[in-house]
Amino acid sequence: MNRTDRLYALVEELRAVSPRPRSARWLAARFEVSSRTIERDLGALQEAGVPIWAEPGRTGGYVLDRTRTLPPVNLTAAEAVAMAVALHRLAGSPFAGPAATALRKLVAVLPAADAAEAHRLAGRVHLIGDGPATPVPAIVADAVAARRVLRIRYADRTDADSIRDVEPLGYLGNTRHWYLVAWCRLRDELRCFRTDRILSVWTLPDVVLREFHPTDLDIPHERVRPLSLV
């Protein structure tokens, strides 16, 4: 079990037995790690705003306040990433800090499999600046999440349009636009397609096998940062 999955599992373990405590030693045995690792994990959850506290004494341990936490949330990976993108737009506002802690609390109560899928999808979204404004067609968003090949009718900057098959790999966003990062089969190269210039979209049965690596983009590395759920 990796650390991300263990953090979610820790929250659910403490929720299940609340208000009874679990000792660090018991949790360490349960997750097959050291007590020190458990204490670091619990400290990280506390810093993220999860209401966990330590009860002293021989029968004490760590307790989760169930009245101040959410039960497991049935959000899809795309819904979780959508919230992360929306909260990213709050950067620089008085609510940036609370938005970040709210997102961490939400991710902490997702079922482990859903949270892992959300992290994988978030890893395919990269942002430049304070967040994009133009929308992404729903069919494009569905294809990126499902890793399906698209046939698009696209208008370039001269308004000349063409039809091409592309393998959607992820998104790139700046302060004005969303771009679909995709492998263009027509030109056999990686391209960025501005989503408001996609005139029509058809989903094809082919499955996308390529992976998106930001270093493949012809953009200075320091200008691009991945979207994060933490």
mmCIF file with all atom_site columns, C-alpha atoms in Angstrom:
data_model
loop_
_atom_site.group_PDB
_atom_site.id
_atom_site.type_symbol
_atom_site.label_atom_id
_atom_site.label_alt_id
_atom_site.label_comp_id
_atom_site.label_asym_id
_atom_site.label_entity_id
_atom_site.label_seq_id
_atom_site.pdbx_PDB_ins_code
_atom_site.Cartn_x
_atom_site.Cartn_y
_atom_site.Cartn_z
_atom_site.occupancy
_atom_site.B_iso_or_equiv
_atom_site.pdbx_formal_charge
_atom_site.auth_seq_id
_atom_site.auth_comp_id
_atom_site.auth_asym_id
_atom_site.auth_atom_id
_atom_site.pdbx_PDB_model_num
ATOM 1   C CA . MET A 1 1   ? 0.000   0.000  0.000   1.00 0.00 ? 1   MET A CA 1
ATOM 2   C CA . ASN A 1 2   ? 1.442   3.388  -0.964  1.00 0.00 ? 2   ASN A CA 1
ATOM 3   C CA . ARG A 1 3   ? 1.314   6.421  1.331   1.00 0.00 ? 3   ARG A CA 1
ATOM 4   C CA . THR A 1 4   ? -1.674  8.041  -0.369  1.00 0.00 ? 4   THR A CA 1
ATOM 5   C CA . ASP A 1 5   ? -3.792  4.903  -0.010  1.00 0.00 ? 5   ASP A CA 1
ATOM 6   C CA . ARG A 1 6   ? -2.614  4.496  3.585   1.00 0.00 ? 6   ARG A CA 1
ATOM 7   C CA . LEU A 1 7   ? -3.698  8.030  4.508   1.00 0.00 ? 7   LEU A CA 1
ATOM 8   C CA . TYR A 1 8   ? -7.213  7.358  3.233   1.00 0.00 ? 8   TYR A CA 1
ATOM 9   C CA . ALA A 1 9   ? -7.288  4.005  4.990   1.00 0.00 ? 9   ALA A CA 1
ATOM 10  C CA . LEU A 1 10  ? -6.143  5.587  8.268   1.00 0.00 ? 10  LEU A CA 1
ATOM 11  C CA . VAL A 1 11  ? -9.032  8.043  8.187   1.00 0.00 ? 11  VAL A CA 1
ATOM 12  C CA . GLU A 1 12  ? -11.545 5.270  7.522   1.00 0.00 ? 12  GLU A CA 1
ATOM 13  C CA . GLU A 1 13  ? -10.066 3.035  10.249  1.00 0.00 ? 13  GLU A CA 1
ATOM 14  C CA . LEU A 1 14  ? -10.336 5.815  12.840  1.00 0.00 ? 14  LEU A CA 1
ATOM 15  C CA . ARG A 1 15  ? -13.828 6.738  11.617  1.00 0.00 ? 15  ARG A CA 1
ATOM 16  C CA . ALA A 1 16  ? -15.016 3.140  11.967  1.00 0.00 ? 16  ALA A CA 1
ATOM 17  C CA . VAL A 1 17  ? -14.044 2.862  15.645  1.00 0.00 ? 17  VAL A CA 1
ATOM 18  C CA . SER A 1 18  ? -14.714 6.477  16.735  1.00 0.00 ? 18  SER A CA 1
ATOM 19  C CA . PRO A 1 19  ? -15.015 7.592  19.527  1.00 0.00 ? 19  PRO A CA 1
ATOM 20  C CA . ARG A 1 20  ? -12.713 4.765  20.635  1.00 0.00 ? 20  ARG A CA 1
ATOM 21  C CA . PRO A 1 21  ? -8.981  5.412  20.125  1.00 0.00 ? 21  PRO A CA 1
ATOM 22  C CA . ARG A 1 22  ? -6.437  3.429  18.148  1.00 0.00 ? 22  ARG A CA 1
ATOM 23  C CA . SER A 1 23  ? -2.822  3.453  19.296  1.00 0.00 ? 23  SER A CA 1
ATOM 24  C CA . ALA A 1 24  ? 0.038   4.197  16.910  1.00 0.00 ? 24  ALA A CA 1
ATOM 25  C CA . ARG A 1 25  ? 1.401   0.714  17.642  1.00 0.00 ? 25  ARG A CA 1
ATOM 26  C CA . TRP A 1 26  ? -1.919  -0.920 16.719  1.00 0.00 ? 26  TRP A CA 1
ATOM 27  C CA . LEU A 1 27  ? -2.188  1.119  13.516  1.00 0.00 ? 27  LEU A CA 1
ATOM 28  C CA . ALA A 1 28  ? 1.432   0.322  12.636  1.00 0.00 ? 28  ALA A CA 1
ATOM 29  C CA . ALA A 1 29  ? 0.703   -3.401 12.907  1.00 0.00 ? 29  ALA A CA 1
ATOM 30  C CA . ARG A 1 30  ? -2.508  -3.000 10.907  1.00 0.00 ? 30  ARG A CA 1
ATOM 31  C CA . PHE A 1 31  ? -0.761  -1.232 7.985   1.00 0.00 ? 31  PHE A CA 1
ATOM 32  C CA . GLU A 1 32  ? 2.569   -3.064 8.299   1.00 0.00 ? 32  GLU A CA 1
ATOM 33  C CA . VAL A 1 33  ? 4.702   0.042  8.829   1.00 0.00 ? 33  VAL A CA 1
ATOM 34  C CA . SER A 1 34  ? 6.572   1.510  11.807  1.00 0.00 ? 34  SER A CA 1
ATOM 35  C CA . SER A 1 35  ? 4.905   3.498  14.585  1.00 0.00 ? 35  SER A CA 1
ATOM 36  C CA . ARG A 1 36  ? 7.026   6.472  13.539  1.00 0.00 ? 36  ARG A CA 1
ATOM 37  C CA . THR A 1 37  ? 5.606   6.275  10.012  1.00 0.00 ? 37  THR A CA 1
ATOM 38  C CA . ILE A 1 38  ? 2.054   6.195  11.405  1.00 0.00 ? 38  ILE A CA 1
ATOM 39  C CA . GLU A 1 39  ? 2.757   9.231  13.575  1.00 0.00 ? 39  GLU A CA 1
ATOM 40  C CA . ARG A 1 40  ? 4.098   11.125 10.540  1.00 0.00 ? 40  ARG A CA 1
ATOM 41  C CA . ASP A 1 41  ? 1.001   10.164 8.540   1.00 0.00 ? 41  ASP A CA 1
ATOM 42  C CA . LEU A 1 42  ? -1.350  11.269 11.321  1.00 0.00 ? 42  LEU A CA 1
ATOM 43  C CA . GLY A 1 43  ? 0.570   14.539 11.650  1.00 0.00 ? 43  GLY A CA 1
ATOM 44  C CA . ALA A 1 44  ? 0.116   15.163 7.910   1.00 0.00 ? 44  ALA A CA 1
ATOM 45  C CA . LEU A 1 45  ? -3.622  14.500 8.194   1.00 0.00 ? 45  LEU A CA 1
ATOM 46  C CA . GLN A 1 46  ? -3.889  16.888 11.147  1.00 0.00 ? 46  GLN A CA 1
ATOM 47  C CA . GLU A 1 47  ? -2.057  19.605 9.184   1.00 0.00 ? 47  GLU A CA 1
ATOM 48  C CA . ALA A 1 48  ? -4.525  19.050 6.325   1.00 0.00 ? 48  ALA A CA 1
ATOM 49  C CA . GLY A 1 49  ? -7.400  19.822 8.715   1.00 0.00 ? 49  GLY A CA 1
ATOM 50  C CA . VAL A 1 50  ? -8.624  16.287 9.466   1.00 0.00 ? 50  VAL A CA 1
ATOM 51  C CA . PRO A 1 51  ? -9.946  16.424 13.075  1.00 0.00 ? 51  PRO A CA 1
ATOM 52  C CA . ILE A 1 52  ? -7.714  13.808 14.694  1.00 0.00 ? 52  ILE A CA 1
ATOM 53  C CA . TRP A 1 53  ? -6.380  14.189 18.224  1.00 0.00 ? 53  TRP A CA 1
ATOM 54  C CA . ALA A 1 54  ? -4.346  12.113 20.641  1.00 0.00 ? 54  ALA A CA 1
ATOM 55  C CA . GLU A 1 55  ? -5.797  10.796 23.901  1.00 0.00 ? 55  GLU A CA 1
ATOM 56  C CA . PRO A 1 56  ? -3.089  10.290 26.567  1.00 0.00 ? 56  PRO A CA 1
ATOM 57  C CA . GLY A 1 57  ? -2.838  7.355  28.931  1.00 0.00 ? 57  GLY A CA 1
ATOM 58  C CA . ARG A 1 58  ? -2.217  3.629  28.771  1.00 0.00 ? 58  ARG A CA 1
ATOM 59  C CA . THR A 1 59  ? -5.488  2.993  26.956  1.00 0.00 ? 59  THR A CA 1
ATOM 60  C CA . GLY A 1 60  ? -5.263  6.125  24.854  1.00 0.00 ? 60  GLY A CA 1
ATOM 61  C CA . GLY A 1 61  ? -4.415  6.620  21.220  1.00 0.00 ? 61  GLY A CA 1
ATOM 62  C CA . TYR A 1 62  ? -5.655  8.596  18.231  1.00 0.00 ? 62  TYR A CA 1
ATOM 63  C CA . VAL A 1 63  ? -9.319  9.555  17.812  1.00 0.00 ? 63  VAL A CA 1
ATOM 64  C CA . LEU A 1 64  ? -11.235 10.968 14.847  1.00 0.00 ? 64  LEU A CA 1
ATOM 65  C CA . ASP A 1 65  ? -14.130 13.353 15.513  1.00 0.00 ? 65  ASP A CA 1
ATOM 66  C CA . ARG A 1 66  ? -16.859 11.826 13.325  1.00 0.00 ? 66  ARG A CA 1
ATOM 67  C CA . THR A 1 67  ? -19.139 14.867 13.808  1.00 0.00 ? 67  THR A CA 1
ATOM 68  C CA . ARG A 1 68  ? -16.629 17.050 11.943  1.00 0.00 ? 68  ARG A CA 1
ATOM 69  C CA . THR A 1 69  ? -15.829 14.751 9.011   1.00 0.00 ? 69  THR A CA 1
ATOM 70  C CA . LEU A 1 70  ? -17.588 13.573 5.887   1.00 0.00 ? 70  LEU A CA 1
ATOM 71  C CA . PRO A 1 71  ? -18.506 9.935  5.270   1.00 0.00 ? 71  PRO A CA 1
ATOM 72  C CA . PRO A 1 72  ? -17.061 8.314  2.118   1.00 0.00 ? 72  PRO A CA 1
ATOM 73  C CA . VAL A 1 73  ? -18.068 10.517 -0.826  1.00 0.00 ? 73  VAL A CA 1
ATOM 74  C CA . ASN A 1 74  ? -19.252 9.062  -4.127  1.00 0.00 ? 74  ASN A CA 1
ATOM 75  C CA . LEU A 1 75  ? -17.475 11.530 -6.407  1.00 0.00 ? 75  LEU A CA 1
ATOM 76  C CA . THR A 1 76  ? -16.079 10.391 -9.715  1.00 0.00 ? 76  THR A CA 1
ATOM 77  C CA . ALA A 1 77  ? -12.443 11.075 -10.572 1.00 0.00 ? 77  ALA A CA 1
ATOM 78  C CA . ALA A 1 78  ? -13.549 13.749 -13.060 1.00 0.00 ? 78  ALA A CA 1
ATOM 79  C CA . GLU A 1 79  ? -15.715 15.450 -10.396 1.00 0.00 ? 79  GLU A CA 1
ATOM 80  C CA . ALA A 1 80  ? -12.822 15.549 -7.923  1.00 0.00 ? 80  ALA A CA 1
ATOM 81  C CA . VAL A 1 81  ? -10.467 17.000 -10.541 1.00 0.00 ? 81  VAL A CA 1
ATOM 82  C CA . ALA A 1 82  ? -13.149 19.523 -11.572 1.00 0.00 ? 82  ALA A CA 1
ATOM 83  C CA . MET A 1 83  ? -13.245 20.779 -7.982  1.00 0.00 ? 83  MET A CA 1
ATOM 84  C CA . ALA A 1 84  ? -9.454  21.042 -7.919  1.00 0.00 ? 84  ALA A CA 1
ATOM 85  C CA . VAL A 1 85  ? -9.478  23.128 -11.122 1.00 0.00 ? 85  VAL A CA 1
ATOM 86  C CA . ALA A 1 86  ? -12.301 25.352 -9.827  1.00 0.00 ? 86  ALA A CA 1
ATOM 87  C CA . LEU A 1 87  ? -10.486 25.950 -6.546  1.00 0.00 ? 87  LEU A CA 1
ATOM 88  C CA . HIS A 1 88  ? -7.296  26.738 -8.476  1.00 0.00 ? 88  HIS A CA 1
ATOM 89  C CA . ARG A 1 89  ? -9.123  29.813 -9.832  1.00 0.00 ? 89  ARG A CA 1
ATOM 90  C CA . LEU A 1 90  ? -9.246  31.165 -6.244  1.00 0.00 ? 90  LEU A CA 1
ATOM 91  C CA . ALA A 1 91  ? -5.459  31.674 -6.151  1.00 0.00 ? 91  ALA A CA 1
ATOM 92  C CA . GLY A 1 92  ? -4.698  35.123 -4.754  1.00 0.00 ? 92  GLY A CA 1
ATOM 93  C CA . SER A 1 93  ? -8.148  35.549 -3.197  1.00 0.00 ? 93  SER A CA 1
ATOM 94  C CA . PRO A 1 94  ? -8.899  35.640 0.558   1.00 0.00 ? 94  PRO A CA 1
ATOM 95  C CA . PHE A 1 95  ? -10.352 32.127 0.193   1.00 0.00 ? 95  PHE A CA 1
ATOM 96  C CA . ALA A 1 96  ? -7.294  30.425 -1.319  1.00 0.00 ? 96  ALA A CA 1
ATOM 97  C CA . GLY A 1 97  ? -6.207  28.860 1.991   1.00 0.00 ? 97  GLY A CA 1
ATOM 98  C CA . PRO A 1 98  ? -9.664  27.531 2.993   1.00 0.00 ? 98  PRO A CA 1
ATOM 99  C CA . ALA A 1 99  ? -10.179 26.228 -0.564  1.00 0.00 ? 99  ALA A CA 1
ATOM 100 C CA . ALA A 1 100 ? -6.971  24.183 -0.349  1.00 0.00 ? 100 ALA A CA 1
ATOM 101 C CA . THR A 1 101 ? -7.890  22.650 3.023   1.00 0.00 ? 101 THR A CA 1
ATOM 102 C CA . ALA A 1 102 ? -11.440 21.922 1.807   1.00 0.00 ? 102 ALA A CA 1
ATOM 103 C CA . LEU A 1 103 ? -10.055 20.031 -1.173  1.00 0.00 ? 103 LEU A CA 1
ATOM 104 C CA . ARG A 1 104 ? -7.708  17.978 1.010   1.00 0.00 ? 104 ARG A CA 1
ATOM 105 C CA . LYS A 1 105 ? -10.584 17.069 3.331   1.00 0.00 ? 105 LYS A CA 1
ATOM 106 C CA . LEU A 1 106 ? -12.692 15.980 0.369   1.00 0.00 ? 106 LEU A CA 1
ATOM 107 C CA . VAL A 1 107 ? -9.967  13.810 -1.139  1.00 0.00 ? 107 VAL A CA 1
ATOM 108 C CA . ALA A 1 108 ? -9.266  12.267 2.270   1.00 0.00 ? 108 ALA A CA 1
ATOM 109 C CA . VAL A 1 109 ? -12.759 10.732 2.437   1.00 0.00 ? 109 VAL A CA 1
ATOM 110 C CA . LEU A 1 110 ? -12.895 9.380  -1.119  1.00 0.00 ? 110 LEU A CA 1
ATOM 111 C CA . PRO A 1 111 ? -12.737 5.578  -1.347  1.00 0.00 ? 111 PRO A CA 1
ATOM 112 C CA . ALA A 1 112 ? -9.124  4.581  -1.995  1.00 0.00 ? 112 ALA A CA 1
ATOM 113 C CA . ALA A 1 113 ? -9.727  3.347  -5.555  1.00 0.00 ? 113 ALA A CA 1
ATOM 114 C CA . ASP A 1 114 ? -11.620 6.527  -6.529  1.00 0.00 ? 114 ASP A CA 1
ATOM 115 C CA . ALA A 1 115 ? -8.948  8.723  -4.950  1.00 0.00 ? 115 ALA A CA 1
ATOM 116 C CA . ALA A 1 116 ? -6.190  6.898  -6.843  1.00 0.00 ? 116 ALA A CA 1
ATOM 117 C CA . GLU A 1 117 ? -8.057  7.361  -10.135 1.00 0.00 ? 117 GLU A CA 1
ATOM 118 C CA . ALA A 1 118 ? -8.584  11.069 -9.333  1.00 0.00 ? 118 ALA A CA 1
ATOM 119 C CA . HIS A 1 119 ? -4.844  11.489 -8.750  1.00 0.00 ? 119 HIS A CA 1
ATOM 120 C CA . ARG A 1 120 ? -4.094  9.759  -12.066 1.00 0.00 ? 120 ARG A CA 1
ATOM 121 C CA . LEU A 1 121 ? -6.501  12.069 -13.921 1.00 0.00 ? 121 LEU A CA 1
ATOM 122 C CA . ALA A 1 122 ? -5.144  15.155 -12.127 1.00 0.00 ? 122 ALA A CA 1
ATOM 123 C CA . GLY A 1 123 ? -1.674  14.135 -13.278 1.00 0.00 ? 123 GLY A CA 1
ATOM 124 C CA . ARG A 1 124 ? -2.826  14.710 -16.874 1.00 0.00 ? 124 ARG A CA 1
ATOM 125 C CA . VAL A 1 125 ? -3.881  18.321 -16.178 1.00 0.00 ? 125 VAL A CA 1
ATOM 126 C CA . HIS A 1 126 ? -1.309  21.127 -16.195 1.00 0.00 ? 126 HIS A CA 1
ATOM 127 C CA . LEU A 1 127 ? -1.865  24.836 -15.655 1.00 0.00 ? 127 LEU A CA 1
ATOM 128 C CA . ILE A 1 128 ? -0.113  28.072 -16.560 1.00 0.00 ? 128 ILE A CA 1
ATOM 129 C CA . GLY A 1 129 ? -0.938  31.230 -14.618 1.00 0.00 ? 129 GLY A CA 1
ATOM 130 C CA . ASP A 1 130 ? -4.107  31.716 -12.579 1.00 0.00 ? 130 ASP A CA 1
ATOM 131 C CA . GLY A 1 131 ? -6.458  29.357 -14.377 1.00 0.00 ? 131 GLY A CA 1
ATOM 132 C CA . PRO A 1 132 ? -8.134  29.161 -17.796 1.00 0.00 ? 132 PRO A CA 1
ATOM 133 C CA . ALA A 1 133 ? -11.475 30.665 -18.745 1.00 0.00 ? 133 ALA A CA 1
ATOM 134 C CA . THR A 1 134 ? -12.681 29.004 -21.945 1.00 0.00 ? 134 THR A CA 1
ATOM 135 C CA . PRO A 1 135 ? -14.704 25.790 -21.590 1.00 0.00 ? 135 PRO A CA 1
ATOM 136 C CA . VAL A 1 136 ? -13.759 22.317 -22.779 1.00 0.00 ? 136 VAL A CA 1
ATOM 137 C CA . PRO A 1 137 ? -16.416 20.399 -24.796 1.00 0.00 ? 137 PRO A CA 1
ATOM 138 C CA . ALA A 1 138 ? -17.914 17.611 -22.692 1.00 0.00 ? 138 ALA A CA 1
ATOM 139 C CA . ILE A 1 139 ? -17.121 14.960 -25.303 1.00 0.00 ? 139 ILE A CA 1
ATOM 140 C CA . VAL A 1 140 ? -13.450 15.983 -25.226 1.00 0.00 ? 140 VAL A CA 1
ATOM 141 C CA . ALA A 1 141 ? -13.383 15.797 -21.434 1.00 0.00 ? 141 ALA A CA 1
ATOM 142 C CA . ASP A 1 142 ? -15.001 12.360 -21.502 1.00 0.00 ? 142 ASP A CA 1
ATOM 143 C CA . ALA A 1 143 ? -12.448 11.111 -24.054 1.00 0.00 ? 143 ALA A CA 1
ATOM 144 C CA . VAL A 1 144 ? -9.465  12.283 -21.982 1.00 0.00 ? 144 VAL A CA 1
ATOM 145 C CA . ALA A 1 145 ? -10.854 10.552 -18.879 1.00 0.00 ? 145 ALA A CA 1
ATOM 146 C CA . ALA A 1 146 ? -11.724 7.359  -20.797 1.00 0.00 ? 146 ALA A CA 1
ATOM 147 C CA . ARG A 1 147 ? -8.538  7.451  -22.944 1.00 0.00 ? 147 ARG A CA 1
ATOM 148 C CA . ARG A 1 148 ? -10.416 7.249  -26.257 1.00 0.00 ? 148 ARG A CA 1
ATOM 149 C CA . VAL A 1 149 ? -9.227  8.498  -29.655 1.00 0.00 ? 149 VAL A CA 1
ATOM 150 C CA . LEU A 1 150 ? -11.100 11.477 -31.118 1.00 0.00 ? 150 LEU A CA 1
ATOM 151 C CA . ARG A 1 151 ? -11.821 12.673 -34.624 1.00 0.00 ? 151 ARG A CA 1
ATOM 152 C CA . ILE A 1 152 ? -11.997 16.474 -34.534 1.00 0.00 ? 152 ILE A CA 1
ATOM 153 C CA . ARG A 1 153 ? -12.832 19.216 -36.973 1.00 0.00 ? 153 ARG A CA 1
ATOM 154 C CA . TYR A 1 154 ? -10.464 21.990 -36.005 1.00 0.00 ? 154 TYR A CA 1
ATOM 155 C CA . ALA A 1 155 ? -10.072 25.621 -37.111 1.00 0.00 ? 155 ALA A CA 1
ATOM 156 C CA . ASP A 1 156 ? -6.531  26.954 -36.952 1.00 0.00 ? 156 ASP A CA 1
ATOM 157 C CA . ARG A 1 157 ? -5.564  30.587 -36.300 1.00 0.00 ? 157 ARG A CA 1
ATOM 158 C CA . THR A 1 158 ? -6.261  31.452 -39.961 1.00 0.00 ? 158 THR A CA 1
ATOM 159 C CA . ASP A 1 159 ? -9.791  29.941 -39.621 1.00 0.00 ? 159 ASP A CA 1
ATOM 160 C CA . ALA A 1 160 ? -8.897  27.159 -42.065 1.00 0.00 ? 160 ALA A CA 1
ATOM 161 C CA . ASP A 1 161 ? -10.445 23.967 -40.748 1.00 0.00 ? 161 ASP A CA 1
ATOM 162 C CA . SER A 1 162 ? -9.449  20.337 -41.167 1.00 0.00 ? 162 SER A CA 1
ATOM 163 C CA . ILE A 1 163 ? -10.510 16.944 -39.868 1.00 0.00 ? 163 ILE A CA 1
ATOM 164 C CA . ARG A 1 164 ? -7.940  14.849 -38.055 1.00 0.00 ? 164 ARG A CA 1
ATOM 165 C CA . ASP A 1 165 ? -7.738  11.898 -35.659 1.00 0.00 ? 165 ASP A CA 1
ATOM 166 C CA . VAL A 1 166 ? -6.011  12.663 -32.388 1.00 0.00 ? 166 VAL A CA 1
ATOM 167 C CA . GLU A 1 167 ? -5.027  10.713 -29.284 1.00 0.00 ? 167 GLU A CA 1
ATOM 168 C CA . PRO A 1 168 ? -6.005  12.934 -26.307 1.00 0.00 ? 168 PRO A CA 1
ATOM 169 C CA . LEU A 1 169 ? -3.317  12.868 -23.626 1.00 0.00 ? 169 LEU A CA 1
ATOM 170 C CA . GLY A 1 170 ? -4.272  15.691 -21.278 1.00 0.00 ? 170 GLY A CA 1
ATOM 171 C CA . TYR A 1 171 ? -4.899  19.398 -20.887 1.00 0.00 ? 171 TYR A CA 1
ATOM 172 C CA . LEU A 1 172 ? -2.901  22.589 -20.703 1.00 0.00 ? 172 LEU A CA 1
ATOM 173 C CA . GLY A 1 173 ? -4.531  25.718 -19.332 1.00 0.00 ? 173 GLY A CA 1
ATOM 174 C CA . ASN A 1 174 ? -3.475  29.335 -19.050 1.00 0.00 ? 174 ASN A CA 1
ATOM 175 C CA . THR A 1 175 ? -5.316  32.483 -17.942 1.00 0.00 ? 175 THR A CA 1
ATOM 176 C CA . ARG A 1 176 ? -7.404  32.590 -21.135 1.00 0.00 ? 176 ARG A CA 1
ATOM 177 C CA . HIS A 1 177 ? -7.767  29.182 -22.740 1.00 0.00 ? 177 HIS A CA 1
ATOM 178 C CA . TRP A 1 178 ? -7.826  25.429 -22.345 1.00 0.00 ? 178 TRP A CA 1
ATOM 179 C CA . TYR A 1 179 ? -5.733  23.406 -24.782 1.00 0.00 ? 179 TYR A CA 1
ATOM 180 C CA . LEU A 1 180 ? -6.180  19.724 -25.578 1.00 0.00 ? 180 LEU A CA 1
ATOM 181 C CA . VAL A 1 181 ? -2.738  18.087 -25.624 1.00 0.00 ? 181 VAL A CA 1
ATOM 182 C CA . ALA A 1 182 ? -2.953  15.246 -28.125 1.00 0.00 ? 182 ALA A CA 1
ATOM 183 C CA . TRP A 1 183 ? -0.926  13.155 -30.537 1.00 0.00 ? 183 TRP A CA 1
ATOM 184 C CA . CYS A 1 184 ? -1.986  14.214 -34.020 1.00 0.00 ? 184 CYS A CA 1
ATOM 185 C CA . ARG A 1 185 ? -2.041  11.176 -36.298 1.00 0.00 ? 185 ARG A CA 1
ATOM 186 C CA . LEU A 1 186 ? -2.211  13.373 -39.393 1.00 0.00 ? 186 LEU A CA 1
ATOM 187 C CA . ARG A 1 187 ? 1.142   15.032 -38.629 1.00 0.00 ? 187 ARG A CA 1
ATOM 188 C CA . ASP A 1 188 ? 2.520   12.261 -36.405 1.00 0.00 ? 188 ASP A CA 1
ATOM 189 C CA . GLU A 1 189 ? 3.488   14.681 -33.646 1.00 0.00 ? 189 GLU A CA 1
ATOM 190 C CA . LEU A 1 190 ? 2.364   16.106 -30.313 1.00 0.00 ? 190 LEU A CA 1
ATOM 191 C CA . ARG A 1 191 ? 0.084   19.120 -30.728 1.00 0.00 ? 191 ARG A CA 1
ATOM 192 C CA . CYS A 1 192 ? -1.899  21.505 -28.524 1.00 0.00 ? 192 CYS A CA 1
ATOM 193 C CA . PHE A 1 193 ? -5.417  22.251 -29.813 1.00 0.00 ? 193 PHE A CA 1
ATOM 194 C CA . ARG A 1 194 ? -7.255  25.270 -28.411 1.00 0.00 ? 194 ARG A CA 1
ATOM 195 C CA . THR A 1 195 ? -10.579 23.841 -27.274 1.00 0.00 ? 195 THR A CA 1
ATOM 196 C CA . ASP A 1 196 ? -12.694 26.795 -28.411 1.00 0.00 ? 196 ASP A CA 1
ATOM 197 C CA . ARG A 1 197 ? -11.426 26.128 -31.962 1.00 0.00 ? 197 ARG A CA 1
ATOM 198 C CA . ILE A 1 198 ? -12.675 22.518 -31.972 1.00 0.00 ? 198 ILE A CA 1
ATOM 199 C CA . LEU A 1 199 ? -15.754 22.765 -34.200 1.00 0.00 ? 199 LEU A CA 1
ATOM 200 C CA . SER A 1 200 ? -16.970 19.140 -34.061 1.00 0.00 ? 200 SER A CA 1
ATOM 201 C CA . VAL A 1 201 ? -15.942 16.004 -32.181 1.00 0.00 ? 201 VAL A CA 1
ATOM 202 C CA . TRP A 1 202 ? -16.522 12.280 -32.735 1.00 0.00 ? 202 TRP A CA 1
ATOM 203 C CA . THR A 1 203 ? -15.365 9.542  -30.363 1.00 0.00 ? 203 THR A CA 1
ATOM 204 C CA . LEU A 1 204 ? -13.609 6.586  -32.015 1.00 0.00 ? 204 LEU A CA 1
ATOM 205 C CA . PRO A 1 205 ? -13.338 3.053  -30.563 1.00 0.00 ? 205 PRO A CA 1
ATOM 206 C CA . ASP A 1 206 ? -9.507  3.123  -30.421 1.00 0.00 ? 206 ASP A CA 1
ATOM 207 C CA . VAL A 1 207 ? -7.913  3.245  -26.960 1.00 0.00 ? 207 VAL A CA 1
ATOM 208 C CA . VAL A 1 208 ? -5.109  5.724  -26.230 1.00 0.00 ? 208 VAL A CA 1
ATOM 209 C CA . LEU A 1 209 ? -1.945  3.966  -25.076 1.00 0.00 ? 209 LEU A CA 1
ATOM 210 C CA . ARG A 1 210 ? 0.492   6.898  -25.073 1.00 0.00 ? 210 ARG A CA 1
ATOM 211 C CA . GLU A 1 211 ? 1.286   8.804  -21.858 1.00 0.00 ? 211 GLU A CA 1
ATOM 212 C CA . PHE A 1 212 ? 1.554   12.572 -21.436 1.00 0.00 ? 212 PHE A CA 1
ATOM 213 C CA . HIS A 1 213 ? 4.902   13.916 -20.225 1.00 0.00 ? 213 HIS A CA 1
ATOM 214 C CA . PRO A 1 214 ? 5.050   17.731 -19.749 1.00 0.00 ? 214 PRO A CA 1
ATOM 215 C CA . THR A 1 215 ? 8.712   17.690 -20.803 1.00 0.00 ? 215 THR A CA 1
ATOM 216 C CA . ASP A 1 216 ? 7.510   16.796 -24.311 1.00 0.00 ? 216 ASP A CA 1
ATOM 217 C CA . LEU A 1 217 ? 5.982   20.275 -24.620 1.00 0.00 ? 217 LEU A CA 1
ATOM 218 C CA . ASP A 1 218 ? 7.990   23.108 -26.158 1.00 0.00 ? 218 ASP A CA 1
ATOM 219 C CA . ILE A 1 219 ? 7.350   25.312 -23.104 1.00 0.00 ? 219 ILE A CA 1
ATOM 220 C CA . PRO A 1 220 ? 9.907   26.378 -20.446 1.00 0.00 ? 220 PRO A CA 1
ATOM 221 C CA . HIS A 1 221 ? 9.672   23.879 -17.581 1.00 0.00 ? 221 HIS A CA 1
ATOM 222 C CA . GLU A 1 222 ? 9.389   26.590 -14.906 1.00 0.00 ? 222 GLU A CA 1
ATOM 223 C CA . ARG A 1 223 ? 6.171   27.935 -16.480 1.00 0.00 ? 223 ARG A CA 1
ATOM 224 C CA . VAL A 1 224 ? 4.254   24.651 -16.286 1.00 0.00 ? 224 VAL A CA 1
ATOM 225 C CA . ARG A 1 225 ? 3.053   23.016 -13.103 1.00 0.00 ? 225 ARG A CA 1
ATOM 226 C CA . PRO A 1 226 ? 0.891   19.940 -12.616 1.00 0.00 ? 226 PRO A CA 1
ATOM 227 C CA . LEU A 1 227 ? -2.509  20.169 -11.003 1.00 0.00 ? 227 LEU A CA 1
ATOM 228 C CA . SER A 1 228 ? -2.383  18.627 -7.531  1.00 0.00 ? 228 SER A CA 1
ATOM 229 C CA . LEU A 1 229 ? -5.074  17.258 -5.238  1.00 0.00 ? 229 LEU A CA 1
ATOM 230 C CA . VAL A 1 230 ? -2.959  17.952 -2.139  1.00 0.00 ? 230 VAL A CA 1
#
